[in-house]
Coordinates of C-alpha atoms and ligand atoms in Angstrom, one line a residue:
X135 CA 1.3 -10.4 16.4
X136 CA -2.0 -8.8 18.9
X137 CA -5.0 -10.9 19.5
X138 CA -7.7 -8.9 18.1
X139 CA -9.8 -7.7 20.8
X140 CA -13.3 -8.9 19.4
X141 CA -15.8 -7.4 21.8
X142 CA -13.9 -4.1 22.0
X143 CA -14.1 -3.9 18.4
X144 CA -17.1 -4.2 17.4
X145 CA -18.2 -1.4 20.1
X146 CA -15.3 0.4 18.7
X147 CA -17.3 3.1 16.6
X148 CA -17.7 4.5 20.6
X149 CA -14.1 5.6 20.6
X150 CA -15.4 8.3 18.5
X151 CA -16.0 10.5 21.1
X152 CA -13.0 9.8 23.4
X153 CA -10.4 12.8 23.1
X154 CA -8.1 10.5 22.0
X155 CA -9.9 9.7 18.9
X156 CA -9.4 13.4 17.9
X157 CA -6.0 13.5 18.6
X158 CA -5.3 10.8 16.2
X159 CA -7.8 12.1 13.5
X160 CA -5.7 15.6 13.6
X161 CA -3.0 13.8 12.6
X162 CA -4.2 12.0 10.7
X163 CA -5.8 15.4 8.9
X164 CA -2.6 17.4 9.0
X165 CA -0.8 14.2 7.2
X166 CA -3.1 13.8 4.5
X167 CA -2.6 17.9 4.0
X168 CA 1.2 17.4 3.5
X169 CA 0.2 15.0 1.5
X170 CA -1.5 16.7 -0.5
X171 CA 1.1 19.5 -0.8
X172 CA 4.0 17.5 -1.7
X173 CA 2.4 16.0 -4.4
X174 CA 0.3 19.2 -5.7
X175 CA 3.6 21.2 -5.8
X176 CA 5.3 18.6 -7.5
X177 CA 3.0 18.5 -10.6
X178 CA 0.8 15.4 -9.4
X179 CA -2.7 15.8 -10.5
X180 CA -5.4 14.8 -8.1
X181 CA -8.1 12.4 -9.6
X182 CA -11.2 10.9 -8.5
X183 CA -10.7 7.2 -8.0
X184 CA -12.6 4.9 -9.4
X185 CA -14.7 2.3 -7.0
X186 CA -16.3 -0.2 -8.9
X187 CA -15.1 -1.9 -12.2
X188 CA -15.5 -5.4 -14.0
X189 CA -12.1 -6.5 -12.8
X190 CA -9.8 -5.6 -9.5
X191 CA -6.4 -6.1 -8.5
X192 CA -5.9 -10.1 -8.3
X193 CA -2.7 -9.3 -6.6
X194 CA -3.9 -9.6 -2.8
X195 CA -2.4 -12.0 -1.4
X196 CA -5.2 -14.5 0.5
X197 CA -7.6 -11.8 0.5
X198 CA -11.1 -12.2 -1.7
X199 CA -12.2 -9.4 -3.7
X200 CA -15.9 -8.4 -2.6
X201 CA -18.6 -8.9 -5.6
X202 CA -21.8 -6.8 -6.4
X203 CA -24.3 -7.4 -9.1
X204 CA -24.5 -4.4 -11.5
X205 CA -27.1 -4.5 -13.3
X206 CA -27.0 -8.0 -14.0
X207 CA -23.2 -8.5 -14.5
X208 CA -20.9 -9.1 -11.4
X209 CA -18.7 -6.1 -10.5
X210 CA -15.8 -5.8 -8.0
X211 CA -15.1 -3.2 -5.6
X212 CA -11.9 -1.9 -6.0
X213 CA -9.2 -4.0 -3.9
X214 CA -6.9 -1.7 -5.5
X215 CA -7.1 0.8 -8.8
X216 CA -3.8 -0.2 -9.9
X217 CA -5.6 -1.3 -13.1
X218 CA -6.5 2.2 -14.0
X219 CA -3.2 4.0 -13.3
X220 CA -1.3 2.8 -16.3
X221 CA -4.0 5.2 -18.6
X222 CA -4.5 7.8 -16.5
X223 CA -0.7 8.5 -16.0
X224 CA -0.5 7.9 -19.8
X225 CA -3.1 10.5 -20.2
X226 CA -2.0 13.0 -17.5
X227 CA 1.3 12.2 -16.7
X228 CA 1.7 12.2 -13.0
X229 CA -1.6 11.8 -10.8
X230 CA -2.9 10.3 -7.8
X231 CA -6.3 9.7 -5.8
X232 CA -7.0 8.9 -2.6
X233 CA -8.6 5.4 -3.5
X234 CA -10.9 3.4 -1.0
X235 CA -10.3 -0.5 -1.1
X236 CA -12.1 -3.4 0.2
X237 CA -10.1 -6.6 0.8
X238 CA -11.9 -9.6 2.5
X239 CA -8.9 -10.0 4.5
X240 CA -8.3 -13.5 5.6
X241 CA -9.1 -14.2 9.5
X242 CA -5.8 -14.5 11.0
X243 CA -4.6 -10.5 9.3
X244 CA -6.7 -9.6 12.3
X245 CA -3.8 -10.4 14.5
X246 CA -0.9 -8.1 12.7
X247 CA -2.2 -5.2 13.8
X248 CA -1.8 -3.8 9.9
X249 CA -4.9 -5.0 8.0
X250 CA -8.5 -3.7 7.9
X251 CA -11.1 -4.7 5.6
X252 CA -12.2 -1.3 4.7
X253 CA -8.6 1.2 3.8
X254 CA -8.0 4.1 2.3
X255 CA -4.6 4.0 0.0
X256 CA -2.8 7.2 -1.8
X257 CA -2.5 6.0 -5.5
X258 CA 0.3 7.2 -6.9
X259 CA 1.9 6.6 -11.0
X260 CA 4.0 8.6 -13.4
X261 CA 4.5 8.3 -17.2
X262 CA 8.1 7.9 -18.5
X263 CA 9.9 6.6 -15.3
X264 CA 11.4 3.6 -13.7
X265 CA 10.8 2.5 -10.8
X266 CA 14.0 3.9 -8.7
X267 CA 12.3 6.8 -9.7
X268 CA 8.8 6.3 -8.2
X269 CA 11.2 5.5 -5.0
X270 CA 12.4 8.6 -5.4
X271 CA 9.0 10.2 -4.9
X272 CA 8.0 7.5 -2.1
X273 CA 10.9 8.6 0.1
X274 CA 10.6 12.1 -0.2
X275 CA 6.7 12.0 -0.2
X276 CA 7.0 9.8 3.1
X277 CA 9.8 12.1 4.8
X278 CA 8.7 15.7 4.1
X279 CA 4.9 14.1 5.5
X280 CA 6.6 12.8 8.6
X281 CA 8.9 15.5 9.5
X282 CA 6.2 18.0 8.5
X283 CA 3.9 16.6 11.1
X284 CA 5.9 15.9 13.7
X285 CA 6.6 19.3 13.7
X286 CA 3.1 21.0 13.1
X287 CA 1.5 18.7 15.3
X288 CA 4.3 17.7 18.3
X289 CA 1.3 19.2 20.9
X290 CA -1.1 16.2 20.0
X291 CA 1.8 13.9 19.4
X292 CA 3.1 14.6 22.9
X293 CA -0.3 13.9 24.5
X294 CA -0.2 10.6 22.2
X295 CA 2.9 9.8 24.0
X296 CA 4.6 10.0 21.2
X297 CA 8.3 11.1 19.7
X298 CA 8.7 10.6 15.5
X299 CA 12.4 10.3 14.4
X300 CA 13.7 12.5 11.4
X301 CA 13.2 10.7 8.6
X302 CA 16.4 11.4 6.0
X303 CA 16.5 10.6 2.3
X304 CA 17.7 8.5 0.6
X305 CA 16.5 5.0 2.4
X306 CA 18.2 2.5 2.7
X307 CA 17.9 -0.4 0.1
X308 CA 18.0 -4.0 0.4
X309 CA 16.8 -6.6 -2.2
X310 CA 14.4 -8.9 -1.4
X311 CA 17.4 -12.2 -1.1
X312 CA 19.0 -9.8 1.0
X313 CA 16.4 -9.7 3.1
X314 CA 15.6 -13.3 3.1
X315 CA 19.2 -13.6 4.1
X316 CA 19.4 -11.5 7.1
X317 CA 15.7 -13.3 8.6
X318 CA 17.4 -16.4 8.1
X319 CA 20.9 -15.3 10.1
X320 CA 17.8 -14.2 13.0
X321 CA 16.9 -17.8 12.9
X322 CA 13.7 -17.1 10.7
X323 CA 14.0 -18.9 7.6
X324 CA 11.4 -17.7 4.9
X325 CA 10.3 -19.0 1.3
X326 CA 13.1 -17.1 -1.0
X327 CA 10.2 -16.9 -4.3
X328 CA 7.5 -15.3 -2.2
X329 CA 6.0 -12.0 -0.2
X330 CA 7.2 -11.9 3.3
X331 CA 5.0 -13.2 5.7
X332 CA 3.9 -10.8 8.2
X333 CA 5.2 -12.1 11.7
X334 CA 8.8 -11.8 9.6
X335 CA 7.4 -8.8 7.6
X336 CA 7.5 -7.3 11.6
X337 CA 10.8 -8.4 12.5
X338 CA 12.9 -7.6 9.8
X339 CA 11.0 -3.4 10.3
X340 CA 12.6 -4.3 13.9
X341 CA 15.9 -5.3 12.8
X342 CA 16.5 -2.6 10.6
X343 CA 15.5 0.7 12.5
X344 CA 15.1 2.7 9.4
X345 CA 13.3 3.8 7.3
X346 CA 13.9 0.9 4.4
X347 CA 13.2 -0.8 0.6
X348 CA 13.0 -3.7 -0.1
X349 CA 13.2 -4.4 -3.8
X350 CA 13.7 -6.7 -6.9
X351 CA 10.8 -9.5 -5.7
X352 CA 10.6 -12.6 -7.8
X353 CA 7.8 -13.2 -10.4
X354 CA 5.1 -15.1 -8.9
X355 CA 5.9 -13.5 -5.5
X356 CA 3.9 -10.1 -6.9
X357 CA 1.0 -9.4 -9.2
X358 CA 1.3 -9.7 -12.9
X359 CA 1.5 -5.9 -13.5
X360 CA 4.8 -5.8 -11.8
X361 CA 7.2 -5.5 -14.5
X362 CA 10.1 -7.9 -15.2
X363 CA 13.5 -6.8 -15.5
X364 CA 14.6 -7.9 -19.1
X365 CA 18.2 -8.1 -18.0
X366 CA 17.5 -9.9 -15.3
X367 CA 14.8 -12.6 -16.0
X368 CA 12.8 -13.7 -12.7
X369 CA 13.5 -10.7 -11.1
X370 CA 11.0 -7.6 -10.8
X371 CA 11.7 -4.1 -11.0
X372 CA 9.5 -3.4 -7.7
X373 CA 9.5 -2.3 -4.3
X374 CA 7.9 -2.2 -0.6
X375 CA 8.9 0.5 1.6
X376 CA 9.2 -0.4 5.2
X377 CA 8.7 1.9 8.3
X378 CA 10.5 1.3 10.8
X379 CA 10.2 0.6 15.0
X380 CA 8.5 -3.1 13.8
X381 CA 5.5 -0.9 11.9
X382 CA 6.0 -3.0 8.4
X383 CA 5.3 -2.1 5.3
X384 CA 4.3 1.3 4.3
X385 CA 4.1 1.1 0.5
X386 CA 4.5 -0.9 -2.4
X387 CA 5.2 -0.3 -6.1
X388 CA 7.0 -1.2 -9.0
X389 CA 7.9 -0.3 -12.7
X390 CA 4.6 -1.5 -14.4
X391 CA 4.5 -4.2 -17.7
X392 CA 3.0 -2.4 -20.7
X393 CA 3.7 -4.5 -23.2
X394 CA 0.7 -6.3 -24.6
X395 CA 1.9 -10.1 -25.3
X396 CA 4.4 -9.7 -21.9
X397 CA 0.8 -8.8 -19.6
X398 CA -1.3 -11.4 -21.2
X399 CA 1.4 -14.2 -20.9
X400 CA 1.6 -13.0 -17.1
X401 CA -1.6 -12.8 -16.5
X402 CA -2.0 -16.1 -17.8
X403 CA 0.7 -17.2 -15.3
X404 CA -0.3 -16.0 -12.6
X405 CA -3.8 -18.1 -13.2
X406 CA -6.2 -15.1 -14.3
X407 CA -8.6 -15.3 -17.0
X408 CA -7.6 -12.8 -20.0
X409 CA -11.1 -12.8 -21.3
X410 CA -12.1 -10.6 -18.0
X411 CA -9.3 -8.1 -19.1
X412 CA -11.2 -6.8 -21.8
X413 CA -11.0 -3.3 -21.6
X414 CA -7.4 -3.4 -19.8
X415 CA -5.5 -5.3 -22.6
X416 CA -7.1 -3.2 -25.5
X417 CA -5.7 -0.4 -24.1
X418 CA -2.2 -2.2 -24.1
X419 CA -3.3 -3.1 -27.0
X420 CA -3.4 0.2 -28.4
X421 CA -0.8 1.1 -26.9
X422 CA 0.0 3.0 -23.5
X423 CA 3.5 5.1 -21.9
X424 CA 5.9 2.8 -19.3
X425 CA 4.7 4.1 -15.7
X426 CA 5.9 3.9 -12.2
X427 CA 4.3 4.2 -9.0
X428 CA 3.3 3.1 -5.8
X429 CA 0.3 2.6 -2.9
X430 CA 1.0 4.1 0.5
X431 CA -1.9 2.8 3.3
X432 CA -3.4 5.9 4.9
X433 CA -4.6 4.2 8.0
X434 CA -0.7 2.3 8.2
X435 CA 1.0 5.5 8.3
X436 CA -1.5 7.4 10.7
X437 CA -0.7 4.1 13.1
X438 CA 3.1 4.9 12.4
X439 CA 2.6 8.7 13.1
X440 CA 0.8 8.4 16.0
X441 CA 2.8 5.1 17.6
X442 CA -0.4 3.0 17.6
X443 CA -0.7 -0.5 18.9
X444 CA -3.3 -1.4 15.5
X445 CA -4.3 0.1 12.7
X446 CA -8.0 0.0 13.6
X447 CA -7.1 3.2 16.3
X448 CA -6.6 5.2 12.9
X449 CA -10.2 4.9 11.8
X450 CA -13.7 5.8 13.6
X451 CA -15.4 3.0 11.9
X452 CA -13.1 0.4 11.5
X453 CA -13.2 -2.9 9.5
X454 CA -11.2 -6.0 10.8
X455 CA -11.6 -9.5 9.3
X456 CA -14.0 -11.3 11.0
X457 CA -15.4 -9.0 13.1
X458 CA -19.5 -7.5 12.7
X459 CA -19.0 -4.1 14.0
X460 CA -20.9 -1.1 11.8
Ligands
LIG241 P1 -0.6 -3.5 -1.7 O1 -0.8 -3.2 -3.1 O2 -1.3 -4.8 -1.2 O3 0.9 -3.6 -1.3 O4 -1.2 -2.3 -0.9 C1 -0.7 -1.0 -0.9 C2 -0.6 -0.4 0.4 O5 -1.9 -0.3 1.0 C3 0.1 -1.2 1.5 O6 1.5 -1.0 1.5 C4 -0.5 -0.7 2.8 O7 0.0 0.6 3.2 C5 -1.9 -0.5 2.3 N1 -2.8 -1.7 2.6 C6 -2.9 -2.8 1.9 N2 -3.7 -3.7 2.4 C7 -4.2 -3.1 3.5 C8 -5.1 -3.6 4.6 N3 -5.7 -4.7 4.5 N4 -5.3 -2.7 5.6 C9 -4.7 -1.5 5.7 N5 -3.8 -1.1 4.7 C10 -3.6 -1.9 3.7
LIG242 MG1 2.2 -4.6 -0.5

């Protein structure tokens, strides 16, 4: 955990013009490229995302979703547009957007070093897969970006001061008990039917050097849209992909529920009002394809490429909980 450096941060739009600054936004450039590539040469579409809606991702753990009034009726910007994958894979088979989200990120996610208010995450989902699948793509999305630019850009990496290993597929994978087990064996004990907190979120991305999954979370620890695995029961068919070096988690993403009567009863599990849903669960209603996929954090891996101490050095205006910078 960093203290966040308030004064420094809210003068922080001044970095713009430091050389630095450019160093990091090249790579940032150059990653979003390979991005791009990988996913355009493997029959992703790109899409424009969508940014405001009548409902957002509830899944946020402790963040707030941030409200305005459209036209008399209160709208959400997008915490996430996982809402909108399901149909537009169903549609169009394998897209992705780069999505901007707001989450009012509690106070204290100013301290990990991985949380701004204002993101941008790559949206990825796919029709017809499961979710060992979407980690398919994750891993070889996340190496060929990684060892693309530490290649193409090793001149501005080496003036960052900084050396990328080679990232080789497959990843390693470890289930989410697993890796309650091995934080409690380094004396940090953690709540077995929920998300990792983030001080042990860190250490386990220490612990295991490597590039890592983490999958099958509990139900309750995720959102609703996280689907269950049947054979299984309690257990989802989901996963977060770690970086490694004590960088935390890259990605998440899961095998997504579909099925009408299985969302509603989780949605009204997990406390959410199906009457906002309107739109979503006619669509289930009518019927949509099983997808797959995942959100990678933009801002997360340009702080990974680059070896930075926070994730607000990957942004010239950044966002951090708490802080009134512009
Ligand atoms: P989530 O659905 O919450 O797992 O978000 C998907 C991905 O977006 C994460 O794995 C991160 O890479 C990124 N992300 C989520 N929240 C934030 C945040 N507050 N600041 C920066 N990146 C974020
Ligand atoms: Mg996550």
């Amino acid at each position: 955990m960093i203290k966040p450096p308030v004064e420094e941060l809210e003068k922080y739009y001044k970095t713009i013009r430091a050389p630095k600054m450019r160093l990091i936004l090249s790579v940032q450039a150059e990653a979003s490229r390979a991005v791009r590539g990988w996913l355009d040469s493997n029959g992703f579409l790109e899409l424009l995302p969508p940014i405001i809606g009548p409902v957002t991702d509830p899944g946020i753990r402790g963040a707030k979703q941030a409200t305005i009034d459209y036209y008399g009726k209160e709208y959400k910007v997008m915490s996430s547009a996982i809402l909108y994958k399901q149909m537009l894979a169903t549609a169009l088979d394998k897209i992705y957007f780069f999505s901007p989200n707001i989450r009012l990120e509690p106070i204290e996610s100013a301290q990990t070093g991985r949380h701004l208010v204002e993101f941008v995450q790559i949206d990825i989902e796919e029709a017809d897969v499961d979710y060992k699948a979407a980690m398919a793509t994750a891993e070889q999305l996340l190496s060929h970006t990684v060892n693309h630019v530490a290649e193409k850009m090793k001149k501005e990496l080496d003036q960052l001061g900084r050396t990328l290993p080679r990232f080789r597929t497959p990843f390693r994978k470890i289930t989410h008990a697993e890796a309650v087990e091995i934080l409690k064996s380094y004396g940090e004990p953690v709540n077995p039917h929920a998300e990792i907190p983030w001080p042990q979120e860190e250490k386990l991305s220490k612990i295991i050097d490597e590039p890592f999954f983490i999958i099958d979370y509990p139900r309750g620890a995720r959102g609703f849209y996280d689907k269950e695995d049947p054979a299984r029961p309690g257990i989802l068919k989901d996963f977060d992909l770690m970086y490694p070096e004590g960088y935390g988690e890259a990605a998440s993403g899961a095998e997504r529920e579909y099925e009408y009567s299985k969302v509603l009863a989780r949605l009204r599990e997990s406390g959410e009002n199906p009457a906002k849903y309107g739109w979503y669960l006619d669509m289930l209603r009518e019927g949509i394809r099983p997808t797959s996929g995942f959100g990678i954090g933009v801002e997360r891996l340009t702080r990974y490429l680059c070896g930075l101490k926070a994730v607000w050095e990957a942004r010239p205006y950044p966002k951090v909980a708490g802080v009134y910078s512009p």
